mmCIF file of C-alpha atoms in Angstrom:
data_model
loop_
_atom_site.group_PDB
_atom_site.id
_atom_site.type_symbol
_atom_site.label_atom_id
_atom_site.label_comp_id
_atom_site.label_asym_id
_atom_site.label_seq_id
_atom_site.Cartn_x
_atom_site.Cartn_y
_atom_site.Cartn_z
ATOM 1 C CA UNK A 74 -52.172 8.700 -11.444
ATOM 2 C CA UNK A 75 -50.301 7.506 -8.396
ATOM 3 C CA UNK A 76 -48.545 9.857 -6.077
ATOM 4 C CA UNK A 77 -44.935 10.609 -7.054
ATOM 5 C CA UNK A 78 -42.401 9.144 -4.643
ATOM 6 C CA UNK A 79 -40.982 11.589 -2.145
ATOM 7 C CA UNK A 80 -37.512 12.838 -3.141
ATOM 8 C CA UNK A 81 -34.770 11.088 -1.255
ATOM 9 C CA UNK A 82 -32.158 13.210 0.507
ATOM 10 C CA UNK A 83 -28.703 13.127 -1.036
ATOM 11 C CA UNK A 84 -26.402 11.211 1.305
ATOM 12 C CA UNK A 85 -23.780 13.388 2.925
ATOM 13 C CA UNK A 86 -20.289 12.433 1.706
ATOM 14 C CA UNK A 87 -18.306 10.653 4.382
ATOM 15 C CA UNK A 88 -15.464 12.481 6.086
ATOM 16 C CA UNK A 89 -12.206 10.891 4.918
ATOM 17 C CA UNK A 90 -8.898 11.203 6.775
ATOM 18 C CA UNK A 91 -5.482 9.753 5.911
ATOM 19 C CA UNK A 92 -2.495 9.084 8.181
ATOM 20 C CA UNK A 93 0.962 7.957 7.088
ATOM 21 C CA UNK A 94 2.429 5.308 9.389
ATOM 22 C CA UNK A 95 6.063 4.347 9.946
ATOM 23 C CA UNK A 96 6.258 0.691 8.972
ATOM 24 C CA UNK A 97 10.017 0.428 8.615
ATOM 25 C CA UNK A 98 12.885 1.072 6.230
ATOM 26 C CA UNK A 99 14.959 -1.019 3.844
ATOM 27 C CA UNK A 100 18.653 -0.414 3.296
ATOM 28 C CA UNK A 101 19.295 -1.335 -0.332
ATOM 29 C CA UNK A 102 22.999 -2.002 -0.815
ATOM 30 C CA UNK A 103 22.653 -3.030 -4.465
ATOM 31 C CA UNK A 104 20.209 -0.738 -6.273
ATOM 32 C CA UNK A 105 20.550 -2.829 -9.430
ATOM 33 C CA UNK A 106 18.300 -5.305 -7.611
ATOM 34 C CA UNK A 107 15.489 -2.969 -8.751
ATOM 35 C CA UNK A 108 16.524 -2.692 -12.410
ATOM 36 C CA UNK A 109 16.302 -5.415 -15.048
ATOM 37 C CA UNK A 110 18.420 -3.154 -17.284
ATOM 38 C CA UNK A 111 21.119 -2.679 -14.599
ATOM 39 C CA UNK A 112 20.647 1.080 -14.513
ATOM 40 C CA UNK A 113 22.200 1.680 -11.060
ATOM 41 C CA UNK A 114 25.647 0.039 -10.877
ATOM 42 C CA UNK A 115 27.399 0.515 -7.549
ATOM 43 C CA UNK A 116 24.528 2.537 -6.086
ATOM 44 C CA UNK A 117 22.722 2.131 -2.761
ATOM 45 C CA UNK A 118 19.601 3.758 -1.343
ATOM 46 C CA UNK A 119 17.599 3.860 1.896
ATOM 47 C CA UNK A 120 13.945 3.147 1.150
ATOM 48 C CA UNK A 121 11.053 3.523 3.563
ATOM 49 C CA UNK A 122 8.395 0.878 4.196
ATOM 50 C CA UNK A 123 5.296 2.986 4.642
ATOM 51 C CA UNK A 124 1.708 2.041 5.340
ATOM 52 C CA UNK A 125 -1.437 4.077 5.812
ATOM 53 C CA UNK A 126 -4.573 4.408 7.900
ATOM 54 C CA UNK A 127 -7.722 5.715 6.214
ATOM 55 C CA UNK A 128 -10.766 6.740 8.243
ATOM 56 C CA UNK A 129 -14.009 6.810 6.278
ATOM 57 C CA UNK A 130 -16.633 8.190 8.644
ATOM 58 C CA UNK A 131 -16.474 5.702 11.506
ATOM 59 C CA UNK A 132 -14.808 2.931 9.474
ATOM 60 C CA UNK A 133 -11.085 2.250 9.230
ATOM 61 C CA UNK A 134 -8.978 0.764 6.435
ATOM 62 C CA UNK A 135 -5.343 -0.136 7.020
ATOM 63 C CA UNK A 136 -3.445 -0.032 3.713
ATOM 64 C CA UNK A 137 -0.385 -2.308 3.799
ATOM 65 C CA UNK A 138 1.144 -3.479 7.057
ATOM 66 C CA UNK A 139 4.886 -3.033 6.679
ATOM 67 C CA UNK A 140 7.723 -5.146 7.987
ATOM 68 C CA UNK A 141 7.194 -7.848 10.639
ATOM 69 C CA UNK A 142 7.667 -6.893 14.280
ATOM 70 C CA UNK A 143 10.428 -9.533 14.563
ATOM 71 C CA UNK A 144 12.711 -7.151 12.616
ATOM 72 C CA UNK A 145 12.857 -4.739 15.587
ATOM 73 C CA UNK A 146 16.357 -4.750 17.100
ATOM 74 C CA UNK A 147 18.055 -6.575 14.239
ATOM 75 C CA UNK A 148 21.329 -5.062 12.991
ATOM 76 C CA UNK A 149 21.494 -3.347 9.624
ATOM 77 C CA UNK A 150 23.592 -5.213 7.066
ATOM 78 C CA UNK A 151 25.965 -3.330 4.773
ATOM 79 C CA UNK A 152 26.487 -6.371 2.542
ATOM 80 C CA UNK A 153 23.049 -7.937 1.989
ATOM 81 C CA UNK A 154 21.307 -6.716 -1.180
ATOM 82 C CA UNK A 155 18.439 -5.536 1.035
ATOM 83 C CA UNK A 156 18.407 -5.159 4.837
ATOM 84 C CA UNK A 157 15.113 -4.447 6.688
ATOM 85 C CA UNK A 158 14.859 -1.992 9.613
ATOM 86 C CA UNK A 159 11.967 -1.505 12.046
ATOM 87 C CA UNK A 160 11.795 0.647 15.190
ATOM 88 C CA UNK A 161 8.070 0.831 16.034
ATOM 89 C CA UNK A 162 4.807 -0.997 15.364
ATOM 90 C CA UNK A 163 1.487 -0.156 13.781
ATOM 91 C CA UNK A 164 -0.365 -0.865 17.017
ATOM 92 C CA UNK A 165 1.812 1.577 18.978
ATOM 93 C CA UNK A 166 1.067 4.276 16.421
ATOM 94 C CA UNK A 167 -2.659 3.542 16.414
ATOM 95 C CA UNK A 168 -2.650 3.921 20.192
ATOM 96 C CA UNK A 169 -1.205 7.433 19.783
ATOM 97 C CA UNK A 170 -4.336 8.519 17.918
ATOM 98 C CA UNK A 171 -6.782 6.540 20.044
ATOM 99 C CA UNK A 172 -7.594 3.798 17.523
ATOM 100 C CA UNK A 173 -7.907 0.239 18.847
ATOM 101 C CA UNK A 174 -6.867 -2.744 16.690
ATOM 102 C CA UNK A 175 -10.412 -4.111 16.740
ATOM 103 C CA UNK A 176 -11.654 -0.906 15.091
ATOM 104 C CA UNK A 177 -9.778 -1.805 11.893
ATOM 105 C CA UNK A 178 -12.558 -3.287 9.771
ATOM 106 C CA UNK A 179 -10.519 -3.750 6.583
ATOM 107 C CA UNK A 180 -6.878 -4.494 5.841
ATOM 108 C CA UNK A 181 -5.978 -3.749 2.225
ATOM 109 C CA UNK A 182 -2.792 -5.319 0.888
ATOM 110 C CA UNK A 183 -1.209 -3.874 -2.244
ATOM 111 C CA UNK A 184 0.588 -7.191 -2.802
ATOM 112 C CA UNK A 185 1.908 -10.250 -0.973
ATOM 113 C CA UNK A 186 5.569 -9.302 -0.352
ATOM 114 C CA UNK A 187 6.832 -9.520 3.242
ATOM 115 C CA UNK A 188 7.400 -5.768 3.681
ATOM 116 C CA UNK A 189 3.701 -5.114 2.964
ATOM 117 C CA UNK A 190 2.158 -7.984 4.965
ATOM 118 C CA UNK A 191 4.444 -8.097 8.023
ATOM 119 C CA UNK A 192 2.027 -6.899 10.725
ATOM 120 C CA UNK A 193 -1.284 -7.908 9.114
ATOM 121 C CA UNK A 194 -1.892 -10.833 11.472
ATOM 122 C CA UNK A 195 -2.306 -8.362 14.347
ATOM 123 C CA UNK A 196 -5.733 -7.485 12.900
ATOM 124 C CA UNK A 197 -7.410 -10.902 12.558
ATOM 125 C CA UNK A 198 -10.972 -9.574 12.839
ATOM 126 C CA UNK A 199 -10.602 -7.366 9.755
ATOM 127 C CA UNK A 200 -11.659 -8.333 6.258
ATOM 128 C CA UNK A 201 -8.573 -8.801 4.082
ATOM 129 C CA UNK A 202 -8.747 -7.083 0.691
ATOM 130 C CA UNK A 203 -6.137 -8.532 -1.663
ATOM 131 C CA UNK A 204 -5.821 -8.802 -5.434
ATOM 132 C CA UNK A 205 -7.256 -12.035 -6.803
ATOM 133 C CA UNK A 206 -4.059 -12.792 -8.691
ATOM 134 C CA UNK A 207 -2.119 -12.566 -5.444
ATOM 135 C CA UNK A 208 -4.687 -14.625 -3.523
ATOM 136 C CA UNK A 209 -4.513 -17.320 -6.211
ATOM 137 C CA UNK A 210 -0.697 -17.330 -6.104
ATOM 138 C CA UNK A 211 -0.722 -17.643 -2.307
ATOM 139 C CA UNK A 212 -3.271 -20.462 -2.386
ATOM 140 C CA UNK A 213 -1.185 -22.276 -5.013
ATOM 141 C CA UNK A 214 2.046 -21.825 -3.042
ATOM 142 C CA UNK A 215 3.799 -20.191 -5.997
ATOM 143 C CA UNK A 216 7.559 -19.526 -5.584
ATOM 144 C CA UNK A 217 8.222 -16.273 -3.736
ATOM 145 C CA UNK A 218 4.935 -16.397 -1.821
ATOM 146 C CA UNK A 219 4.176 -17.254 1.790
ATOM 147 C CA UNK A 220 0.831 -17.357 3.588
ATOM 148 C CA UNK A 221 2.576 -17.211 6.987
ATOM 149 C CA UNK A 222 2.106 -13.421 7.492
ATOM 150 C CA UNK A 223 -1.557 -13.765 6.473
ATOM 151 C CA UNK A 224 -2.444 -16.868 8.495
ATOM 152 C CA UNK A 225 -5.737 -15.520 9.909
ATOM 153 C CA UNK A 226 -7.116 -15.388 6.341
ATOM 154 C CA UNK A 227 -5.241 -18.185 4.580
ATOM 155 C CA UNK A 228 -6.057 -21.196 6.716
ATOM 156 C CA UNK A 229 -7.433 -19.384 9.759
ATOM 157 C CA UNK A 230 -10.982 -18.774 8.558
ATOM 158 C CA UNK A 231 -10.961 -14.967 8.659
ATOM 159 C CA UNK A 232 -12.810 -13.168 5.868
ATOM 160 C CA UNK A 233 -10.922 -12.622 2.601
ATOM 161 C CA UNK A 234 -12.153 -10.610 -0.364
ATOM 162 C CA UNK A 235 -10.152 -11.374 -3.516
ATOM 163 C CA UNK A 236 -10.308 -8.209 -5.622
ATOM 164 C CA UNK A 237 -10.263 -9.050 -9.328
ATOM 165 C CA UNK A 238 -10.421 -5.546 -10.835
ATOM 166 C CA UNK A 239 -10.777 -2.066 -9.341
ATOM 167 C CA UNK A 240 -12.758 -1.907 -6.094
ATOM 168 C CA UNK A 241 -14.764 0.971 -4.617
ATOM 169 C CA UNK A 242 -13.943 0.102 -1.016
ATOM 170 C CA UNK A 243 -16.722 2.032 0.749
ATOM 171 C CA UNK A 244 -19.195 2.313 -2.126
ATOM 172 C CA UNK A 245 -19.069 6.088 -2.545
ATOM 173 C CA UNK A 246 -16.010 6.559 -4.754
ATOM 174 C CA UNK A 247 -13.846 8.051 -2.019
ATOM 175 C CA UNK A 248 -11.395 5.141 -1.690
ATOM 176 C CA UNK A 249 -10.647 2.890 -4.671
ATOM 177 C CA UNK A 250 -8.295 -0.058 -5.044
ATOM 178 C CA UNK A 251 -6.780 0.106 -8.535
ATOM 179 C CA UNK A 252 -5.896 -3.069 -10.403
ATOM 180 C CA UNK A 253 -2.271 -2.522 -11.525
ATOM 181 C CA UNK A 254 -0.667 -5.958 -12.006
ATOM 182 C CA UNK A 255 2.908 -6.656 -12.993
ATOM 183 C CA UNK A 256 4.894 -6.337 -9.790
ATOM 184 C CA UNK A 257 2.834 -9.311 -8.649
ATOM 185 C CA UNK A 258 -0.151 -10.932 -10.428
ATOM 186 C CA UNK A 259 -2.734 -9.116 -8.282
ATOM 187 C CA UNK A 260 -0.895 -5.915 -7.390
ATOM 188 C CA UNK A 261 -3.125 -2.924 -6.533
ATOM 189 C CA UNK A 262 -2.627 0.754 -5.738
ATOM 190 C CA UNK A 263 -5.041 2.975 -3.793
ATOM 191 C CA UNK A 264 -6.761 6.225 -4.773
ATOM 192 C CA UNK A 265 -8.016 8.300 -1.824
ATOM 193 C CA UNK A 266 -10.145 11.407 -2.417
ATOM 194 C CA UNK A 267 -9.648 14.013 0.317
ATOM 195 C CA UNK A 268 -11.790 17.146 0.511
ATOM 196 C CA UNK A 269 -8.924 19.459 1.377
ATOM 197 C CA UNK A 270 -5.769 17.918 -0.107
ATOM 198 C CA UNK A 271 -7.530 16.440 -3.111
ATOM 199 C CA UNK A 272 -6.813 13.038 -4.693
ATOM 200 C CA UNK A 273 -3.911 11.014 -3.272
ATOM 201 C CA UNK A 274 -2.477 7.990 -5.115
ATOM 202 C CA UNK A 275 -0.682 5.407 -2.983
ATOM 203 C CA UNK A 276 1.478 3.383 -5.352
ATOM 204 C CA UNK A 277 1.944 0.050 -3.643
ATOM 205 C CA UNK A 278 5.120 -1.192 -5.332
ATOM 206 C CA UNK A 279 4.284 -0.015 -8.834
ATOM 207 C CA UNK A 280 7.621 1.801 -8.548
ATOM 208 C CA UNK A 281 9.927 1.855 -5.539
ATOM 209 C CA UNK A 282 11.688 5.202 -6.002
ATOM 210 C CA UNK A 283 11.462 8.298 -8.174
ATOM 211 C CA UNK A 284 14.241 7.485 -10.641
ATOM 212 C CA UNK A 285 12.640 4.139 -11.503
ATOM 213 C CA UNK A 286 9.184 5.724 -11.719
ATOM 214 C CA UNK A 287 10.400 8.454 -14.070
ATOM 215 C CA UNK A 288 12.327 5.965 -16.255
ATOM 216 C CA UNK A 289 9.590 3.288 -16.246
ATOM 217 C CA UNK A 290 12.153 0.977 -14.691
ATOM 218 C CA UNK A 291 11.198 -2.629 -13.970
ATOM 219 C CA UNK A 292 12.708 -4.740 -11.172
ATOM 220 C CA UNK A 293 13.858 -8.204 -12.305
ATOM 221 C CA UNK A 294 11.713 -9.831 -9.623
ATOM 222 C CA UNK A 295 8.436 -8.464 -11.035
ATOM 223 C CA UNK A 296 6.136 -11.194 -12.310
ATOM 224 C CA UNK A 297 5.283 -9.578 -15.674
ATOM 225 C CA UNK A 298 7.272 -6.852 -17.432
ATOM 226 C CA UNK A 299 4.600 -5.922 -19.991
ATOM 227 C CA UNK A 300 1.921 -5.679 -17.305
ATOM 228 C CA UNK A 301 4.227 -3.490 -15.208
ATOM 229 C CA UNK A 302 4.716 -1.030 -18.066
ATOM 230 C CA UNK A 303 0.988 -0.971 -18.846
ATOM 231 C CA UNK A 304 0.199 -0.357 -15.171
ATOM 232 C CA UNK A 305 2.749 2.470 -14.974
ATOM 233 C CA UNK A 306 1.134 4.067 -18.022
ATOM 234 C CA UNK A 307 -2.356 3.836 -16.540
ATOM 235 C CA UNK A 308 -1.209 5.141 -13.149
ATOM 236 C CA UNK A 309 0.603 8.137 -14.650
ATOM 237 C CA UNK A 310 -2.318 9.049 -16.910
ATOM 238 C CA UNK A 311 -4.756 8.766 -14.011
ATOM 239 C CA UNK A 312 -2.514 10.871 -11.756
ATOM 240 C CA UNK A 313 -2.387 13.602 -14.390
ATOM 241 C CA UNK A 314 -6.095 13.530 -15.191
ATOM 242 C CA UNK A 315 -7.276 13.828 -11.578
ATOM 243 C CA UNK A 316 -4.302 15.989 -10.521
ATOM 244 C CA UNK A 317 -3.377 13.559 -7.761
ATOM 245 C CA UNK A 318 -0.578 13.773 -5.246
ATOM 246 C CA UNK A 319 1.503 10.684 -6.075
ATOM 247 C CA UNK A 320 3.018 8.851 -3.117
ATOM 248 C CA UNK A 321 5.583 6.200 -4.035
ATOM 249 C CA UNK A 322 5.324 4.156 -0.870
ATOM 250 C CA UNK A 323 9.059 3.369 -0.610
ATOM 251 C CA UNK A 324 10.264 6.891 -1.486
ATOM 252 C CA UNK A 325 10.916 9.028 1.617
ATOM 253 C CA UNK A 326 10.494 12.324 -0.258
ATOM 254 C CA UNK A 327 7.091 11.212 -1.525
ATOM 255 C CA UNK A 328 5.841 10.024 1.856
ATOM 256 C CA UNK A 329 6.906 13.432 3.215
ATOM 257 C CA UNK A 330 4.198 15.041 1.060
ATOM 258 C CA UNK A 331 1.767 13.867 3.745
ATOM 259 C CA UNK A 332 1.665 15.370 7.255
ATOM 260 C CA UNK A 333 4.058 13.896 9.799
ATOM 261 C CA UNK A 334 2.299 11.405 12.099
ATOM 262 C CA UNK A 335 0.262 11.835 14.273
ATOM 263 C CA UNK A 336 -1.071 14.668 12.081
ATOM 264 C CA UNK A 337 -3.337 13.608 9.217
ATOM 265 C CA UNK A 338 -4.349 14.724 5.719
ATOM 266 C CA UNK A 339 -7.988 15.594 5.054
#
């Protein structure tokens, strides 16, 4: 009989850390813009445009990239359906915690809308992780899409990974992109497992604010109503089963569940 192979040591789980970043706000002057059943007549709301930095050992993932820097200094409209606001940049915030742009190895985009892709081009050396349905729509030039914010990857030769289903980003189950289409064809959310805080679910734009999340509300600009409702059902069941902290990325009260930058969750 041959000698039994030596037992292999169990790899030590990577240390995972999560920061919330200020990537802007959106003044919504017509909240019915987010309801295909016109549930919010005459209402307005200030949404946040959040994005997130995840450190996995020595690797960094930037999840969503907020509003474009060109928004800084623009006046807030009280008449437009939606008016974007930006006062700082991702790079300025990274500098506060000693992270250089070239250290960002991956940029994950929940979906292709401008308030989630605005500062992505500042990280051209990163691999772009984007839902395949969204990548296909961008490549086809579908209405409502623009490759301009993502030029390094769409036409610039930078590395793109089109994510067709769920994706275990680092291969150890600690950070997972979740396939939740409906808002856009390739929309994804992100599940982050933290040792101290526990599971955190970052919603992308599955729902924009608590009332719509609780009511299973669907914005009229979503690409597929049935997919949206199925994705909401999956997300809510998953959140309950793993006892996750749910962060609706445009809801200020949800983002406040995470430590105020530059503090982090671990």
